[in-house]
Short mmCIF file of C-alpha atoms in Angstrom, two decimals:
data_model
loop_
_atom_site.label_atom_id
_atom_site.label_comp_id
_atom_site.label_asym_id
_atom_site.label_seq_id
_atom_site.Cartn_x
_atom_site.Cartn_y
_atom_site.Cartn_z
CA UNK A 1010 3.18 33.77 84.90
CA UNK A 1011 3.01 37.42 86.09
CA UNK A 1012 2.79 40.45 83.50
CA UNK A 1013 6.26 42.37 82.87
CA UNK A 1014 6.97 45.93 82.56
CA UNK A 1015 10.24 47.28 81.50
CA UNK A 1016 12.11 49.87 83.48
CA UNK A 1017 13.32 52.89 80.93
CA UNK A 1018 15.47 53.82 83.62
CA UNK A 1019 17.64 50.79 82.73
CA UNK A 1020 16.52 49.49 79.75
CA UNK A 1021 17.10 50.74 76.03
CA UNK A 1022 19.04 53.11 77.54
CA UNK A 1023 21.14 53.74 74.12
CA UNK A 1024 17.85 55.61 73.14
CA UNK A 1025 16.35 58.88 73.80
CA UNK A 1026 13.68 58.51 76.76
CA UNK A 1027 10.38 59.13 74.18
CA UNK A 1028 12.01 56.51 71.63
CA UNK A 1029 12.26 53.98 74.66
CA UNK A 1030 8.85 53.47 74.84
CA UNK A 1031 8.13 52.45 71.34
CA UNK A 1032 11.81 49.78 71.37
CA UNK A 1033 9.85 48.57 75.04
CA UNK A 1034 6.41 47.64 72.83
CA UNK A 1035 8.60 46.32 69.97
CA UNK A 1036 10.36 43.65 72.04
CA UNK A 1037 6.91 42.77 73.85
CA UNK A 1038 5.98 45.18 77.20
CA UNK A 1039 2.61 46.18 77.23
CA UNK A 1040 3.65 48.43 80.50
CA UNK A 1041 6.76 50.62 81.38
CA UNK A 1042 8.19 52.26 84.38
CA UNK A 1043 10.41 55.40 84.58
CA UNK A 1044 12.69 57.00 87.52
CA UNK A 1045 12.50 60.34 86.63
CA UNK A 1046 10.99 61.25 83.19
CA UNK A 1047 9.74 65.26 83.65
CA UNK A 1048 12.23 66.65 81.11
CA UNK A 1049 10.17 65.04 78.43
CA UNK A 1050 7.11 67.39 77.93
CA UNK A 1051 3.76 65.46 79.63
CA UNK A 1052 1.94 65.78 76.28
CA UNK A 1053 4.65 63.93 74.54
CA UNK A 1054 5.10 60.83 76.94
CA UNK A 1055 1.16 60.75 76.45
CA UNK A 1056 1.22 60.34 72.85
CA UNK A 1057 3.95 57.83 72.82
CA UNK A 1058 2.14 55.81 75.25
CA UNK A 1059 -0.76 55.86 73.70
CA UNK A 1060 0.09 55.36 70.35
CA UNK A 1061 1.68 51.82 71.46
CA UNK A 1062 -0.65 50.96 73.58
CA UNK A 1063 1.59 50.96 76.29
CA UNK A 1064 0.59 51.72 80.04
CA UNK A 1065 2.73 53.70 82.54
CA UNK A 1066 2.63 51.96 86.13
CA UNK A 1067 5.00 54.61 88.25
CA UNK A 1068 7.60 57.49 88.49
CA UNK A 1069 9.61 57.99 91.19
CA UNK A 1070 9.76 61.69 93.20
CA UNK A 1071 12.80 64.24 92.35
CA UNK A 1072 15.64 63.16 94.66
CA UNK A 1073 16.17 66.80 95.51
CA UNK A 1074 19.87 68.31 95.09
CA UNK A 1075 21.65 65.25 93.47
CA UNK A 1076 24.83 67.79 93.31
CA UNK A 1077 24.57 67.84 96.85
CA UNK A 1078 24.73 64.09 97.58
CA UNK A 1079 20.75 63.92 98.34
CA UNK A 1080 18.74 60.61 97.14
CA UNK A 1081 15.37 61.99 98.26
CA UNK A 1082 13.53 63.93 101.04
CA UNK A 1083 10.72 62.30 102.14
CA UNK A 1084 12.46 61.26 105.11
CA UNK A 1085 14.18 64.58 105.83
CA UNK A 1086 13.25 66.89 108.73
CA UNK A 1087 12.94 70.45 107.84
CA UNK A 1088 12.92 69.68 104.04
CA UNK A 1089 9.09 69.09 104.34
CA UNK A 1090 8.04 71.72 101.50
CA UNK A 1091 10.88 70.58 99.25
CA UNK A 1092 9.26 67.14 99.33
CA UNK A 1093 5.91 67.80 99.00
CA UNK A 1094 7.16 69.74 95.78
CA UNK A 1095 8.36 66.83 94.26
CA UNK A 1096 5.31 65.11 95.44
CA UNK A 1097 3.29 67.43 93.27
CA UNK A 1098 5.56 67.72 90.55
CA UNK A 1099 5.70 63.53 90.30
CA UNK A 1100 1.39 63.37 90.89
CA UNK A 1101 0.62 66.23 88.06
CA UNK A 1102 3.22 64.59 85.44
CA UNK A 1103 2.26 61.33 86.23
CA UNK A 1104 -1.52 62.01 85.82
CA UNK A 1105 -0.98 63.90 82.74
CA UNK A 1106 0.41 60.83 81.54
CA UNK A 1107 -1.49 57.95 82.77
CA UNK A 1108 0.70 56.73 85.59
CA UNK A 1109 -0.81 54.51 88.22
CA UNK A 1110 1.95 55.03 90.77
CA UNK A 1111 4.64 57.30 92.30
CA UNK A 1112 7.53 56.23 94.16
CA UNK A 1113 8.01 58.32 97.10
CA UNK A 1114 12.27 58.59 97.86
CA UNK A 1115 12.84 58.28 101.90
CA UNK A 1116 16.25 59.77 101.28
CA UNK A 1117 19.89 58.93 102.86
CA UNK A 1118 19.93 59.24 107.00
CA UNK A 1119 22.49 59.55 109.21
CA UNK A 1120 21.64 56.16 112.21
CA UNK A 1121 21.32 58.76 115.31
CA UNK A 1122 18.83 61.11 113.04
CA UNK A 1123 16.26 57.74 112.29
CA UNK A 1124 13.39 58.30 114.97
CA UNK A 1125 12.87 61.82 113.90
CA UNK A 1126 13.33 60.91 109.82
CA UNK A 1127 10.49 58.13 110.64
CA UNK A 1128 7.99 60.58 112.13
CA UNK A 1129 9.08 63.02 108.86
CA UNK A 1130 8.40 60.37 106.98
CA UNK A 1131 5.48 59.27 108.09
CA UNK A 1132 3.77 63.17 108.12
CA UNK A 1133 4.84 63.88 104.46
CA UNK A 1134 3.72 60.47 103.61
CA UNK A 1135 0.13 61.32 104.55
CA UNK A 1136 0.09 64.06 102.57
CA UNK A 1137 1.43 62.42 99.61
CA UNK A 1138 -0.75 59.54 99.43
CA UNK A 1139 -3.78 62.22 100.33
CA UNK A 1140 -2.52 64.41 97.27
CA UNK A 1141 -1.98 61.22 94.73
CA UNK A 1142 -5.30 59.29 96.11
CA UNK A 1143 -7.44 62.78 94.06
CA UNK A 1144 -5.54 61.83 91.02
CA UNK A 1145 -6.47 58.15 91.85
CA UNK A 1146 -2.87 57.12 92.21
CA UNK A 1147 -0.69 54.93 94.59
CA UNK A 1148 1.99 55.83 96.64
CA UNK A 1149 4.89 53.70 96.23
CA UNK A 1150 8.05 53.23 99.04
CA UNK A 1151 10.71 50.79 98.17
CA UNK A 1152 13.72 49.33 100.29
CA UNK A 1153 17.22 50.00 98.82
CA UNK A 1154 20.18 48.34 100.22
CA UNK A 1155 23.09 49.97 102.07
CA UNK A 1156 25.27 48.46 99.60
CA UNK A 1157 24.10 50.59 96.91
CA UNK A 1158 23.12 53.03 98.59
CA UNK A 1159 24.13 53.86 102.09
CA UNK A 1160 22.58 55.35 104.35
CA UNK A 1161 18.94 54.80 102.39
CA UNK A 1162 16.50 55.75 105.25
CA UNK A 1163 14.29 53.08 103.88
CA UNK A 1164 15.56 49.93 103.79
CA UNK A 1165 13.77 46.63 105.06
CA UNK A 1166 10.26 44.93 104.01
CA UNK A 1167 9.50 44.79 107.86
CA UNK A 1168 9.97 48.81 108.09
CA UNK A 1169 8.57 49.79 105.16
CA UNK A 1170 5.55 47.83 106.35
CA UNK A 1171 5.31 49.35 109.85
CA UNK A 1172 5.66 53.30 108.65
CA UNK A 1173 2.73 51.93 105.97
CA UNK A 1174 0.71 51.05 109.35
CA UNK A 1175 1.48 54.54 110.80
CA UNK A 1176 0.68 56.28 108.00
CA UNK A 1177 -3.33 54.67 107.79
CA UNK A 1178 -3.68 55.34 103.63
CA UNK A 1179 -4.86 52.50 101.51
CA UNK A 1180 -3.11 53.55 98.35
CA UNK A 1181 -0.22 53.18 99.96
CA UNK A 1182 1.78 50.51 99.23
CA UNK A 1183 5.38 48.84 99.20
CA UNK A 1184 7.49 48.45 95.71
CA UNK A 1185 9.14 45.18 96.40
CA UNK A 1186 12.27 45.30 94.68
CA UNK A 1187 13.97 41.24 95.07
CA UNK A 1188 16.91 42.42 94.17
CA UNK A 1189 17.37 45.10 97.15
CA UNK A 1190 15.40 42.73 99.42
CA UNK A 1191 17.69 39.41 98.63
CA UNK A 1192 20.75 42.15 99.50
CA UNK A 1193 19.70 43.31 102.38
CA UNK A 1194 17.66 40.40 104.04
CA UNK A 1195 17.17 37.39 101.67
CA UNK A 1196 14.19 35.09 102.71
CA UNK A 1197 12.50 36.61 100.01
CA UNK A 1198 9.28 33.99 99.18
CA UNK A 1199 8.54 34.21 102.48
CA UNK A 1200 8.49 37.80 102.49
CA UNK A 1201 6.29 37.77 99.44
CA UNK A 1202 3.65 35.84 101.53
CA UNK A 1203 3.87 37.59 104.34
CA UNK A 1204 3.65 40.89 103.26
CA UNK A 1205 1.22 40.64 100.14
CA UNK A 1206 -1.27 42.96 101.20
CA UNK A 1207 0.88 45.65 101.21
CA UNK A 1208 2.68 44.90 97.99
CA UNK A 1209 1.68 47.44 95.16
CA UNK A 1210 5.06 46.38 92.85
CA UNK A 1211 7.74 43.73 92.35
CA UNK A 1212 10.65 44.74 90.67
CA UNK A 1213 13.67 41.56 89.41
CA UNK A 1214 17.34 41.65 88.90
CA UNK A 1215 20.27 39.35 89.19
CA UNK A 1216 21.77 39.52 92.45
CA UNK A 1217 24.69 40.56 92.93
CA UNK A 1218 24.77 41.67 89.31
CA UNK A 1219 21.60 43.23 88.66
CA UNK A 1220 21.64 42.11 85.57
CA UNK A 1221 19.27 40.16 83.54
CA UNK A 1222 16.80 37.87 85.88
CA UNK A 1223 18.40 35.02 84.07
CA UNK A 1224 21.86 34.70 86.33
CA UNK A 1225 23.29 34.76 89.96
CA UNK A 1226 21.65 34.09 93.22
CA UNK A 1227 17.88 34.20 92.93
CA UNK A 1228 15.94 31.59 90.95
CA UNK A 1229 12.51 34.06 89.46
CA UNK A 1230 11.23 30.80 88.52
CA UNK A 1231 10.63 30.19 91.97
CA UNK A 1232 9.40 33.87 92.31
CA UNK A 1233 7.04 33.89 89.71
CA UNK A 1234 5.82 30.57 90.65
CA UNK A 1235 5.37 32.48 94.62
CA UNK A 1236 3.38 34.94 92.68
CA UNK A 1237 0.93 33.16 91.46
CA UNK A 1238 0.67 30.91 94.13
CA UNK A 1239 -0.20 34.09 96.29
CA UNK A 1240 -2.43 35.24 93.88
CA UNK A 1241 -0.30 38.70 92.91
CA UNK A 1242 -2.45 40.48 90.52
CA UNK A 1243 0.02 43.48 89.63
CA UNK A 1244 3.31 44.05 87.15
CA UNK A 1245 7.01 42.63 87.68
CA UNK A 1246 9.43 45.04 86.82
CA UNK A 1247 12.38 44.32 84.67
CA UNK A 1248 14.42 46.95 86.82
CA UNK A 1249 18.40 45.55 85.81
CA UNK A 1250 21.39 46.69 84.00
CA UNK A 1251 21.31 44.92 80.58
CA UNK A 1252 24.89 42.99 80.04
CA UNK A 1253 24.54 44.40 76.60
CA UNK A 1254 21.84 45.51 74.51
CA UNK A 1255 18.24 45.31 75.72
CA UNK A 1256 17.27 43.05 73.18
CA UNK A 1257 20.35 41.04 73.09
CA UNK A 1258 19.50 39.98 76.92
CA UNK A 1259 15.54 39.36 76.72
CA UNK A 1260 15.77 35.76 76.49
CA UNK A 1261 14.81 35.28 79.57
CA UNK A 1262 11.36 36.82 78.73
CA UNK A 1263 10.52 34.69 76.03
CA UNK A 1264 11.52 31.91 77.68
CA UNK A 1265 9.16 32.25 80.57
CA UNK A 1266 6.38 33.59 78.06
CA UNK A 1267 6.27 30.13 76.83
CA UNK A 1268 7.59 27.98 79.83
CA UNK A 1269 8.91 29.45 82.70
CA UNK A 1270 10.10 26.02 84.08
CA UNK A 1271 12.69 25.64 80.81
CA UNK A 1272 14.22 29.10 81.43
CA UNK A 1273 17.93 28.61 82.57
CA UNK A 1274 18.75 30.39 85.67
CA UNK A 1275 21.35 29.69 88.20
CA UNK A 1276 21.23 29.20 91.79
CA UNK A 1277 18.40 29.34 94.49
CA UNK A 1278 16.76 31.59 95.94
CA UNK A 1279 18.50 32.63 99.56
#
């Protein structure tokens, strides 16, 4: 059964950011993710960390000027220096802290504009990974569905996979997020299998809910089961929308703590 980190972008969300890591220990994490955590002082996200002996796997990059409609810039012509802003910004924080990983936003692309965003994004991407290999981190890039998000430059396994080829870095790596995957593409053991070397995360959520992994399309019994099969070594991400409370909805974790093949899910996986 693979190790599960909660996402404090989504989870215990009724609770200040620092106070989210200590409810994430209580109900059983020993690792937590964040989108964007800088307006909690470095120092501070250390000591709460540390003090329940929790890690922190990944943060993603500033999306830029939210106000503005942008979801990223990595992918941007001429917003090169903005990105490699964030980039620092995301690697210092995230070192100060502990974090493994940073999740480097492509940003939202018009179709004609996607041969010039690709060679953007595979330039800035370079000097990302160069920038967050000396403070021995990874560089995350994750598919998000048009549904959600439209327009996301990044947005299949298969592309993520090629600009990863282009770009030549070993730390590197794609966040494999099952529920934006199963959206856009399905086929998603397969996809696991085939593209294992360049996985550095799996995130879960119900599709088409993204709720808790214990409803809708996807069976993560089957999942977990392809993970271990494949040999997957790293976190799964509990990256949903709770139906309620946090804790009201983490049955599904104890459930596959002690059996996975008892847990109650519906469906199959597409």
């Amino acid at each position: 059964m693979p190790r599960f980190s909660a996402n404090l972008g989504f989870l215990f969300t009724e609770l200040p950011e620092i106070d989210r890591v200590a409810a994430a220990a209580a109900a059983g994490f020993k690792a937590v993710e964040m989108h964007w955590p800088y307006q909690v002082p470095a120092e501070e996200m250390r000591r709460a960390l540390a003090s329940n002996h929790v890690t922190m796997l990944g943060l993603n990059t500033p999306v830029g000027n939210a106000a503005a409609g942008d979801f990223g810039l990595g992918a941007l012509p001429g917003r090169e220096s903005e990105f490699q802003q964030a980039v620092e910004q995301s690697v210092s924080y995230g070192h100060a802290i502990g974090a493994t990983a940073v999740h480097c936003m492509s940003g939202l692309v018009a179709p004609d504009a996607a041969s010039a965003a690709e060679s953007t994004f595979v330039a800035n991407l370079k000097l990302a990974a160069d920038r967050a290999a000396q403070a021995g981190m990874t560089v995350l890039i994750e598919p998000i569905n048009h549904r959600d998000k439209p327009g996301y430059f990044l947005h299949t396994v298969e592309q993520a996979a090629s600009i990863i080829d282009q770009v030549g870095r070993r730390n590197v790596k794609i966040m494999f997020d099952c529920y934006h995957t199963q959206i856009m593409q399905g086929d998603l053991t397969r996809r696991l299998k085939d593209f294992l070397d360049v996985i550095g995360h799996v995130q879960i959520a119900a599709v088409p809910s993204r709720a808790e992994p214990d409803e809708g399309e996807v069976d993560y019994r089957t999942i977990c089961r392809t993970l271990d099969d494949v040999g997957y070594g790293g976190w799964v991400g509990a990256e949903y929308k709770p139906r309620g409370r946090t804790e009201d909805g983490l049955g599904w974790l104890s459930a596959w703590s002690r059996d996975p093949s008892s847990s109650s899910t519906q469906g199959a996986v597409a």
